mmCIF file of C-alpha atoms and ligand atoms in Angstrom:
data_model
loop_
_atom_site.group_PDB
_atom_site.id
_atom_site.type_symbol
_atom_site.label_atom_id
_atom_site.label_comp_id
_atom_site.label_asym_id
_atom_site.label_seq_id
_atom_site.Cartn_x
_atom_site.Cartn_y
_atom_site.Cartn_z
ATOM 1 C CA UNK Z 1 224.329 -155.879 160.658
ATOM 2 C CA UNK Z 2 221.169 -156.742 162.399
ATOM 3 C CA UNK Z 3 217.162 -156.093 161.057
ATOM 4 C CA UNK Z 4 216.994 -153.523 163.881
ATOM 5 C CA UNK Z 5 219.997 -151.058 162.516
ATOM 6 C CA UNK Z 6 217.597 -151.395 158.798
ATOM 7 C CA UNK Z 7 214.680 -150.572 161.590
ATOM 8 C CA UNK Z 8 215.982 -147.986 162.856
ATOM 9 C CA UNK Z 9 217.493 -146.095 160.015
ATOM 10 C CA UNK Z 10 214.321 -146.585 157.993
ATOM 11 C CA UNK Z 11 212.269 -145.059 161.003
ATOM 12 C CA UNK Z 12 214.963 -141.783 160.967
ATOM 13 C CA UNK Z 13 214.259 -141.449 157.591
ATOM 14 C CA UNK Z 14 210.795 -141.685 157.702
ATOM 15 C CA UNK Z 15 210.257 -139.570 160.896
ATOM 16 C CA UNK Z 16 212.354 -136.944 159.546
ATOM 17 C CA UNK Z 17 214.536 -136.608 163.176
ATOM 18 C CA UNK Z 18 216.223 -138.832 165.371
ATOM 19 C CA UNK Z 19 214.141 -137.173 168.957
ATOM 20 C CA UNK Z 20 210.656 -138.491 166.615
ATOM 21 C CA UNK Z 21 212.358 -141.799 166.268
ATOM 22 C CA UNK Z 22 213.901 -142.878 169.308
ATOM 23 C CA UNK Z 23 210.093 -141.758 170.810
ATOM 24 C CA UNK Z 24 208.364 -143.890 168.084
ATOM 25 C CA UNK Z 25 211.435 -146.946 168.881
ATOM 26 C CA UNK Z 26 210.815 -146.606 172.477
ATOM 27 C CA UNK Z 27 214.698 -146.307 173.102
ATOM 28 C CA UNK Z 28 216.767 -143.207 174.438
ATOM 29 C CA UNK Z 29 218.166 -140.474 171.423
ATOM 30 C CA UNK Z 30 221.915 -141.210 172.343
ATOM 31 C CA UNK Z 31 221.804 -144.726 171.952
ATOM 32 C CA UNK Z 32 219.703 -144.190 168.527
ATOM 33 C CA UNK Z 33 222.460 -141.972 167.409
ATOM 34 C CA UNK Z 34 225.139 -144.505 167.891
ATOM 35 C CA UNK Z 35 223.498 -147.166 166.074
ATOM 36 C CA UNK Z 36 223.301 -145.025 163.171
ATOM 37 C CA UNK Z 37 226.847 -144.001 163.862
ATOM 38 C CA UNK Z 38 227.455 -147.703 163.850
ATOM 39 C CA UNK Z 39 225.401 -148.639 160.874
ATOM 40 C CA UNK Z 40 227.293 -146.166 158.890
ATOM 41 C CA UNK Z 41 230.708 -147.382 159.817
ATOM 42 C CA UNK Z 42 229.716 -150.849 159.356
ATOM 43 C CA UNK Z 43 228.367 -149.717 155.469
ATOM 44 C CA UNK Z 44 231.684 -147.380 155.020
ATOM 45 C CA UNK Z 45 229.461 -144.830 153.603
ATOM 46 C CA UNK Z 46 227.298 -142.071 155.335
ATOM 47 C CA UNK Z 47 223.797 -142.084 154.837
ATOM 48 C CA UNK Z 48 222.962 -138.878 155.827
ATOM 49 C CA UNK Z 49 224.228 -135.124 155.110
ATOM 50 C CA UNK Z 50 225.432 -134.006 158.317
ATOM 51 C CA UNK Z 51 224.042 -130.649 159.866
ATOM 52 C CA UNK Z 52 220.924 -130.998 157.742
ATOM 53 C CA UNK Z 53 217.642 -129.910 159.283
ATOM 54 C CA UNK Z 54 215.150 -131.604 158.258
ATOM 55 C CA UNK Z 55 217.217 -134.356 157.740
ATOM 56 C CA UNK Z 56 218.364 -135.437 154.583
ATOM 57 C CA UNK Z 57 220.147 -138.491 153.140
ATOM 58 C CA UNK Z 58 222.885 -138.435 150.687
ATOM 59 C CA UNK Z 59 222.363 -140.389 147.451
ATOM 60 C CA UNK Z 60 224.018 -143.107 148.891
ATOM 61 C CA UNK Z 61 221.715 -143.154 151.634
ATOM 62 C CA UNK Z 62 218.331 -142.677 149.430
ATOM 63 C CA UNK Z 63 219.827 -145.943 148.016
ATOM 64 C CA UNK Z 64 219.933 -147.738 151.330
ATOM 65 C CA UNK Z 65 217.155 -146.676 152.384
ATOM 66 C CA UNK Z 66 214.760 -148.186 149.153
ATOM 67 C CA UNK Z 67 216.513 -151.477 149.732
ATOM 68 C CA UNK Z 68 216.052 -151.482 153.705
ATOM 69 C CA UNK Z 69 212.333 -150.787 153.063
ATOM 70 C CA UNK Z 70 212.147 -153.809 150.722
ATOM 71 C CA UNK Z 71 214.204 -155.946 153.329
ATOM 72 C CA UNK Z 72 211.653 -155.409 155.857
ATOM 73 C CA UNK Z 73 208.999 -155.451 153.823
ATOM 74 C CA UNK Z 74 210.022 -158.675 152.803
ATOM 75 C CA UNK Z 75 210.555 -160.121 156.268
ATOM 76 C CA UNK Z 76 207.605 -158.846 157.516
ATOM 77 C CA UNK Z 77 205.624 -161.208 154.744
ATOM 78 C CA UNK Z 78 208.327 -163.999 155.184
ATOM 79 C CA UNK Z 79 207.282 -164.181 158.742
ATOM 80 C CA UNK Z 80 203.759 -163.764 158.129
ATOM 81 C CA UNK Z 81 203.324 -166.691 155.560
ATOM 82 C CA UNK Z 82 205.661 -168.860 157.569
ATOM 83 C CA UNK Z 83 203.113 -168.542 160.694
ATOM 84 C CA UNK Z 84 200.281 -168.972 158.105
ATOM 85 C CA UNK Z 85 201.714 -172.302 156.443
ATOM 86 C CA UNK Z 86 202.430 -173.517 160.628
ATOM 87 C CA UNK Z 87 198.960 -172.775 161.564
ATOM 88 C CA UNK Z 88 197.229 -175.747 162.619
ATOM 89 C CA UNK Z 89 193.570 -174.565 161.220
ATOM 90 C CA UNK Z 90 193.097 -174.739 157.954
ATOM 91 C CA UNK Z 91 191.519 -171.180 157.464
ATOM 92 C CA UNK Z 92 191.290 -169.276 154.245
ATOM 93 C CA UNK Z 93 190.873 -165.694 154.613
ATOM 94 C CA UNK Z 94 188.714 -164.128 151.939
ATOM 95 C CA UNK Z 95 188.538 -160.557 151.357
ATOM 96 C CA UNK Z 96 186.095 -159.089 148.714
ATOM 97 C CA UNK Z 97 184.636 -156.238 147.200
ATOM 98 C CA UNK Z 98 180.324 -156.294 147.939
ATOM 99 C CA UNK Z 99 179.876 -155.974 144.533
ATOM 100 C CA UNK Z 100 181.065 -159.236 144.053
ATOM 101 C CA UNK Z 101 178.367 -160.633 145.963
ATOM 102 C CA UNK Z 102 175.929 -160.016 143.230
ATOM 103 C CA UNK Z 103 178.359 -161.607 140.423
ATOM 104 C CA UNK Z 104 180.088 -165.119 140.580
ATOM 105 C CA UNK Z 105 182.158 -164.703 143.723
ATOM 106 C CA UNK Z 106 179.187 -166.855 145.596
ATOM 107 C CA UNK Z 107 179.067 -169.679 143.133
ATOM 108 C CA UNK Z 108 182.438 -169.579 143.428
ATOM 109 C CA UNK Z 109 183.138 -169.728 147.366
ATOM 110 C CA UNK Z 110 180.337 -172.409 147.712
ATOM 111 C CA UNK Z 111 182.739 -174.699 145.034
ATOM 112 C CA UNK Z 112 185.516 -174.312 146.989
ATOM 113 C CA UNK Z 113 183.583 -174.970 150.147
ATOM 114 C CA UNK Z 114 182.350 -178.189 148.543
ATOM 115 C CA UNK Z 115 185.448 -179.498 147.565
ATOM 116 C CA UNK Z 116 187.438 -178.452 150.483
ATOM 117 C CA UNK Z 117 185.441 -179.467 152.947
ATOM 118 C CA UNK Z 118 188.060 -179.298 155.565
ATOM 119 C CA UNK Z 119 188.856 -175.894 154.621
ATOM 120 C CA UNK Z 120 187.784 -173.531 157.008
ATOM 121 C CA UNK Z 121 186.867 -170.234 155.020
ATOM 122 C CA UNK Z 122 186.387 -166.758 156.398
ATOM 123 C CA UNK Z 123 185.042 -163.911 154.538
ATOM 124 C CA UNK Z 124 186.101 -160.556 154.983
ATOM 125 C CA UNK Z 125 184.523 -157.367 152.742
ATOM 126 C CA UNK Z 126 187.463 -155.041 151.817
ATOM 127 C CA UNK Z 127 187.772 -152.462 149.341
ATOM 128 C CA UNK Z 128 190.390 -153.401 147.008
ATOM 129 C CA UNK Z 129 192.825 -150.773 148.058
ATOM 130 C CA UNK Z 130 192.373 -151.921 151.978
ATOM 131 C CA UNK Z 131 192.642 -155.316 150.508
ATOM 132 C CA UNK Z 132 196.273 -154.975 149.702
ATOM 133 C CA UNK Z 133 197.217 -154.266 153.064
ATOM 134 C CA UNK Z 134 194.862 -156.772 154.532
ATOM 135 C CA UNK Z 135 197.404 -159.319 152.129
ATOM 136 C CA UNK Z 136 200.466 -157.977 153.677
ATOM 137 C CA UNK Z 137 199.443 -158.141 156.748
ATOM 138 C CA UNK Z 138 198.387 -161.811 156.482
ATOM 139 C CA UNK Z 139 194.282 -160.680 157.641
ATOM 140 C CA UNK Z 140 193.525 -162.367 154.179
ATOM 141 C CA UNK Z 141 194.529 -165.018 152.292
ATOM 142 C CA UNK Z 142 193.244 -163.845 148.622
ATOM 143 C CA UNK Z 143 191.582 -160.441 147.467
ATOM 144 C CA UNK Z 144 188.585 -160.189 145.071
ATOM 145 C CA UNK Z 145 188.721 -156.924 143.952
ATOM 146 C CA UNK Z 146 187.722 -154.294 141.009
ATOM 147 C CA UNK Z 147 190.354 -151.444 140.566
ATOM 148 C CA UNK Z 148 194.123 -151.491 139.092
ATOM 149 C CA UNK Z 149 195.875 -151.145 141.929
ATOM 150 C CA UNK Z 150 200.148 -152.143 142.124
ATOM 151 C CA UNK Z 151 202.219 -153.335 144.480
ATOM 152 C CA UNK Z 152 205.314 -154.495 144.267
ATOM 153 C CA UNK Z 153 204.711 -157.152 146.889
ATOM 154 C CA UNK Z 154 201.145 -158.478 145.254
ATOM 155 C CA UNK Z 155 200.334 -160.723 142.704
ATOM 156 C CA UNK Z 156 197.483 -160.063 140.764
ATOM 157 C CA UNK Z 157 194.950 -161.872 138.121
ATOM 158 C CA UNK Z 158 192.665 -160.352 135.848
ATOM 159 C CA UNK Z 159 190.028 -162.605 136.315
ATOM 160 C CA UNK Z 160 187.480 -160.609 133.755
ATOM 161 C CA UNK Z 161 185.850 -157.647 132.407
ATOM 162 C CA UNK Z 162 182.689 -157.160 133.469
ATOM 163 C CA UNK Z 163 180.935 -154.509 131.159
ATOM 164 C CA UNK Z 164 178.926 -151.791 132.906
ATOM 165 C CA UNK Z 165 175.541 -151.031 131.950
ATOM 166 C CA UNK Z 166 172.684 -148.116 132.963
ATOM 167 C CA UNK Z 167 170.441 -148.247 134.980
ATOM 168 C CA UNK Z 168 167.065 -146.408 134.986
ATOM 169 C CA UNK Z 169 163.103 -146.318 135.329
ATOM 170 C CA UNK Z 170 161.687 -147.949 133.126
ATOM 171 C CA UNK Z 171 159.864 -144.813 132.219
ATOM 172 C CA UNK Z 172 162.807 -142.461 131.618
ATOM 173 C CA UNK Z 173 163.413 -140.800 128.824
ATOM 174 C CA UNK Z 174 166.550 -142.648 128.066
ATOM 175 C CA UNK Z 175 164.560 -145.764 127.862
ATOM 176 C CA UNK Z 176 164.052 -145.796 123.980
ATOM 177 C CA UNK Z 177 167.891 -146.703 124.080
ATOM 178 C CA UNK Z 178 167.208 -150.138 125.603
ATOM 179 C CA UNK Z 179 167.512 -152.291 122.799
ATOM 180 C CA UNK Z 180 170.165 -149.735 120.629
ATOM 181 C CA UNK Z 181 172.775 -149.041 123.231
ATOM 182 C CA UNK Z 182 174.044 -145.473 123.844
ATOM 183 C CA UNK Z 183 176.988 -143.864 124.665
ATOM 184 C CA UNK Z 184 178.350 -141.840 128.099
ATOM 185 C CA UNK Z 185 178.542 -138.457 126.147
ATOM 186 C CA UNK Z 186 174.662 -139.053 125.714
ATOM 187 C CA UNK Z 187 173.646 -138.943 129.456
ATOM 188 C CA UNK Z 188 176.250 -135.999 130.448
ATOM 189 C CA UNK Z 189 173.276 -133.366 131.299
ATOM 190 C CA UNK Z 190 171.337 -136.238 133.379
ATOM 191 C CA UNK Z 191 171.800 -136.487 137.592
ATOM 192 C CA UNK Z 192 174.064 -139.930 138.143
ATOM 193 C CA UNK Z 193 174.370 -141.667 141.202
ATOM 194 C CA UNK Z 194 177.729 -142.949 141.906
ATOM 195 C CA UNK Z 195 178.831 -145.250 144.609
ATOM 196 C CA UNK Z 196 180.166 -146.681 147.303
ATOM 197 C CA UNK Z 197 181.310 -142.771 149.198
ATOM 198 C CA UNK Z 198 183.828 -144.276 151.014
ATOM 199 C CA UNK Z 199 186.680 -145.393 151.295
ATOM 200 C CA UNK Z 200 188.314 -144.124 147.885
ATOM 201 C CA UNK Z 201 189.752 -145.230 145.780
ATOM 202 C CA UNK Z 202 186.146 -147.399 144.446
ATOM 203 C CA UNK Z 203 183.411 -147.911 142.131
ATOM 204 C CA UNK Z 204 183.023 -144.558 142.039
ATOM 205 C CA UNK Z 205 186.518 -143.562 141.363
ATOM 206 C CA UNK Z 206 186.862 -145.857 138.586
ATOM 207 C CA UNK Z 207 183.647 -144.428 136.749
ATOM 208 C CA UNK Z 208 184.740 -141.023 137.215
ATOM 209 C CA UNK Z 209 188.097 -142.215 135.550
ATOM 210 C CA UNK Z 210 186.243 -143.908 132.294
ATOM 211 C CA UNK Z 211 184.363 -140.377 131.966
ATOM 212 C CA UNK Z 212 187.909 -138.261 132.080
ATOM 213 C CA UNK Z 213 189.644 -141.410 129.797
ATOM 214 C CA UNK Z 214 186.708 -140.367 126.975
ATOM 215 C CA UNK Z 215 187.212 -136.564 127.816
ATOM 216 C CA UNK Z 216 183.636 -136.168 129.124
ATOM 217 C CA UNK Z 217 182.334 -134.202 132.263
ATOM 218 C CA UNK Z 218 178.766 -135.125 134.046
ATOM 219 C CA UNK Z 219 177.209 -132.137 134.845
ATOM 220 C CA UNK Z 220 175.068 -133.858 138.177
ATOM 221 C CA UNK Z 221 177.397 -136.975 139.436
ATOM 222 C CA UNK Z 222 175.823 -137.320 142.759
ATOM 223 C CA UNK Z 223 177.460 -139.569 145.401
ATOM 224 C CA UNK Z 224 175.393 -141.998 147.653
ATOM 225 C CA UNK Z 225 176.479 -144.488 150.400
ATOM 226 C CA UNK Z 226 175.804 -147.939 148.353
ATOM 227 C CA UNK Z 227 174.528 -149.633 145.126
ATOM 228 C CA UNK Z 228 171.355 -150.220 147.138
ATOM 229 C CA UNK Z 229 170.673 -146.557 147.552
ATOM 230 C CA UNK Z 230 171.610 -145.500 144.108
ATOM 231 C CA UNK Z 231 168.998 -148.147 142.562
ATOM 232 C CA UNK Z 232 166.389 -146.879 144.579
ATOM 233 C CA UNK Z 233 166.833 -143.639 143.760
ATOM 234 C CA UNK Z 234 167.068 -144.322 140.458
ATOM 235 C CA UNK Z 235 163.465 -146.705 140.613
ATOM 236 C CA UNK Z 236 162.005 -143.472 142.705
ATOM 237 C CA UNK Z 237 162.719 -141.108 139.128
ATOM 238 C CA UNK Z 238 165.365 -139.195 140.614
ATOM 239 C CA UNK Z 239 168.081 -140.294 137.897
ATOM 240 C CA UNK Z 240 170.153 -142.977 136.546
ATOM 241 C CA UNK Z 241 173.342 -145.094 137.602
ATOM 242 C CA UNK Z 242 175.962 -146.992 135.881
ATOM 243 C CA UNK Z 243 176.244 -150.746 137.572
ATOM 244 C CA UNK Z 244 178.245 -153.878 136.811
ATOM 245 C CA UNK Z 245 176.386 -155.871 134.537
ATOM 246 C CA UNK Z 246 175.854 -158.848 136.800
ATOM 247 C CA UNK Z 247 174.284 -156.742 139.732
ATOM 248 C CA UNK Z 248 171.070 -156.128 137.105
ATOM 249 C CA UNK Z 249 170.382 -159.206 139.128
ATOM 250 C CA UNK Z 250 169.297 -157.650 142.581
ATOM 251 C CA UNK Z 251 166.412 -156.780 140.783
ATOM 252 C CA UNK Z 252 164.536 -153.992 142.089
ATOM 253 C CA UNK Z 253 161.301 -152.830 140.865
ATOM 254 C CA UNK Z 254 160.637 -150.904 137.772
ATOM 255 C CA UNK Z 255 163.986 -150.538 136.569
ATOM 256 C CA UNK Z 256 165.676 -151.119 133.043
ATOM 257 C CA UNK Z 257 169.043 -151.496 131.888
ATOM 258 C CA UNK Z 258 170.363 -149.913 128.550
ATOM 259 C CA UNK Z 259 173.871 -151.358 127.215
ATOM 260 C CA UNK Z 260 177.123 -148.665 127.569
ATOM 261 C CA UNK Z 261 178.362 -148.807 123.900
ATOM 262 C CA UNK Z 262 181.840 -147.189 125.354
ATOM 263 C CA UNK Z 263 184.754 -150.281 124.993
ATOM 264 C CA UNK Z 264 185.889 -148.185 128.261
ATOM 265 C CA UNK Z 265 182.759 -148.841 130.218
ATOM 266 C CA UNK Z 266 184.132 -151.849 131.694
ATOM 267 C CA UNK Z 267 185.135 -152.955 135.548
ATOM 268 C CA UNK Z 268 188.087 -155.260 135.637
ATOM 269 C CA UNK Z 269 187.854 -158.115 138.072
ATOM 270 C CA UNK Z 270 191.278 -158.751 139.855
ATOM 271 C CA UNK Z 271 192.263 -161.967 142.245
ATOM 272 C CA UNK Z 272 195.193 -160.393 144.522
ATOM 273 C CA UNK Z 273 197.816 -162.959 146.323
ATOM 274 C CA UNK Z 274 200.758 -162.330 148.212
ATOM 275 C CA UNK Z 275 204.039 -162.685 145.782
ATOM 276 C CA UNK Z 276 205.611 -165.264 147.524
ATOM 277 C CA UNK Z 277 202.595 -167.086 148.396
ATOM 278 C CA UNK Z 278 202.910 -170.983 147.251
ATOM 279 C CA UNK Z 279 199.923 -172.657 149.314
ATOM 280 C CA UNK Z 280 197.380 -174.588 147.765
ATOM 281 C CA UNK Z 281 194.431 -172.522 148.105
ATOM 282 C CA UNK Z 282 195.908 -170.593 145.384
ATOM 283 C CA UNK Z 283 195.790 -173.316 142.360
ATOM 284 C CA UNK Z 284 192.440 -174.811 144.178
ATOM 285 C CA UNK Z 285 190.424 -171.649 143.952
ATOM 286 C CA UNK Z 286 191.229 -170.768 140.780
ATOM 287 C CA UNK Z 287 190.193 -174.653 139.536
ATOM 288 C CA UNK Z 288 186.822 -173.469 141.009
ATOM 289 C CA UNK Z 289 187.229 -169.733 139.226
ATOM 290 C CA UNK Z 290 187.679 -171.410 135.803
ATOM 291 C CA UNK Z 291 184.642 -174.311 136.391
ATOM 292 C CA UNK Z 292 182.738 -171.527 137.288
ATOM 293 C CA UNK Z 293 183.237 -169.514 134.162
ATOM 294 C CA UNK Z 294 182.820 -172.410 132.123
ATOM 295 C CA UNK Z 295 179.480 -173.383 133.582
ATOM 296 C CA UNK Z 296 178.148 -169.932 132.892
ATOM 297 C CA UNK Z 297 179.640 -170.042 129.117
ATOM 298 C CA UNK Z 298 181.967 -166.875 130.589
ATOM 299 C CA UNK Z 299 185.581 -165.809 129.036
ATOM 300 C CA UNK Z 300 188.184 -166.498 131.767
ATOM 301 C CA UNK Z 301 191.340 -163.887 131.153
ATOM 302 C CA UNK Z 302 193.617 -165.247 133.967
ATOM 303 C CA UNK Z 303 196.450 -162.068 132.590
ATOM 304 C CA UNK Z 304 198.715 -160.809 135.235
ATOM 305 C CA UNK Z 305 198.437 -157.413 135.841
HETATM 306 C C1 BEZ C 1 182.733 -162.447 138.403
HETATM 307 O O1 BEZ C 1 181.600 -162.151 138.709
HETATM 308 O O2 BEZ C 1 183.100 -162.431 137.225
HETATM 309 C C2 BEZ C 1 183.695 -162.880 139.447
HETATM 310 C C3 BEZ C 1 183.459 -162.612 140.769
HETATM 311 C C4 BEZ C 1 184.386 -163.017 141.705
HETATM 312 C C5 BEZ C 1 185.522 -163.690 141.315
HETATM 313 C C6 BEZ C 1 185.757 -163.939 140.004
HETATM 314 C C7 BEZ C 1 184.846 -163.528 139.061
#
């Protein structure tokens, strides 16, 4: 049995039709139709129900066909990482979530770049869900994300939890919660920004989902492009936004910052690697990951997830 017979079954499964895959394979119907034929013969068992339409695979076949996805899957990366490792430049392909900009991530590239100076390192901004893709299809090296996303093909840290915090003008009303704290059900009847609007799943997904894990709707949740624009509106008095803690930094006039007191209000920082991945950027970016923590006196959780 050859990778192409897994190929091609996989694509009449997923196409639904053998005219849709031989189009998609580039190769003639009849010939498709043997090789399945073949493939069948060869496995002693038949993979799909005959005289089905749609087409539909027999248990059997459902079988096969998880495993021939993994196979492929799995070949696809092999290959990948094996051009990687025989690459002659050094590159290491970053992809990160902006957000990240205003945190560590910076302190922490510019380490790495220090160290390995012969380390060529590109980075690429991804949203963590585009990141995982970007992995398998060797575009990056290493993803710096901020959602709980699985794969089975992925490896990933949890680097930290970075607590959230509110953002508003300093004048608001909320602002006599500075010092106390308050909690999410407190600011239900106020207009939130949330951000980035695309591409989903985000930031703004993952707030959304700390509001439905405490059981609370916002009456005004108001989507804008970026954190940029959701500051501003909040320093022009047209509401409030919820931010990681560490991008209180960009500093932008007239606003204040009032604690979440909700153990939920948190965004988990992820590292994501490729599963089979062995190189040595791995263990030499994480060196810099925990000297960077330490430095800024900053709990390092290092958990798979
Ligand atoms: C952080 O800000 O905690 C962070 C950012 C990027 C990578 C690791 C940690």
């Amino acid at each position: 049995m050859e990778l192409k017979h897994l190929r091609y079954f996989v694509t009449v499964v997923e196409e639904q039709s053998i005219t849709k895959a031989a189009d998609k394979l580039c190769i003639a119907q009849p010939p498709l139709s043997r090789q399945i034929q073949k493939l069948e013969e060869e496995l002693g068992i038949t993979l799909f129900e005959r005289g089905s339409r749609p087409i539909k695979m027999t248990e059997a076949g459902q079988f096969f066909y998880e495993h021939s996805v993994q196979i492929l899957t799995h070949t696809a990366q092999a290959t990948s990482m094996a051009q990687r490792i025989n690459a002659v430049d050094q590159t290491v392909r970053i992809g990160y979530v902006s957000s990240l900009l205003y945190a560590l991530l910076p302190q922490i590239i510019y380490l790495f770049r220090q160290r390995n100076p012969d380390m060529h390192v590109e980075l690429i901004e991804y949203g963590t869900c585009d990141q995982i893709e970007a992995l398998k299809a060797g575009k990056i090296d290493l993803g710096f994300g901020r959602l709980r996303l699985i794969d089975p093909s992925i490896k990933r840290l949890l680097l930290r939890k970075e607590r959230l915090l509110l953002a508003i003008h300093k004048n608001h009303h909320l602002a006599e919660f500075i010092e106390s704290g308050l909690y999410l059900s407190q600011i239900l009847e106020e207009a939130i920004f949330s951000y980035p609007k695309t591409p989903k799943p985000n930031f703004a997904t993952a707030v959304q989902s700390i509001f439905t894990e405490l059981g609370l709707v916002p009456k005004k949740l108001i989507e804008v492009r970026e954190i940029h624009m959701a500051l501003g509106l909040v320093s022009s008095g047209e509401g409030i936004c919820l931010i990681p803690e560490t991008a209180s930094d960009i500093g932008m006039k007239n606003l204040a910052y009032i604690p979440i007191l909700d153990v939920e209000a948190h965004s988990a920082i992820s590292l994501s690697v490729r599963n089979m991945d062995q190189s040595s950027y791995i263990p030499k970016i994480l060196d810099c990951i925990q000297d960077v923590f330490k430095n800024e006196n900053i709990d390092l959780h290092m958990d798979n997830i």
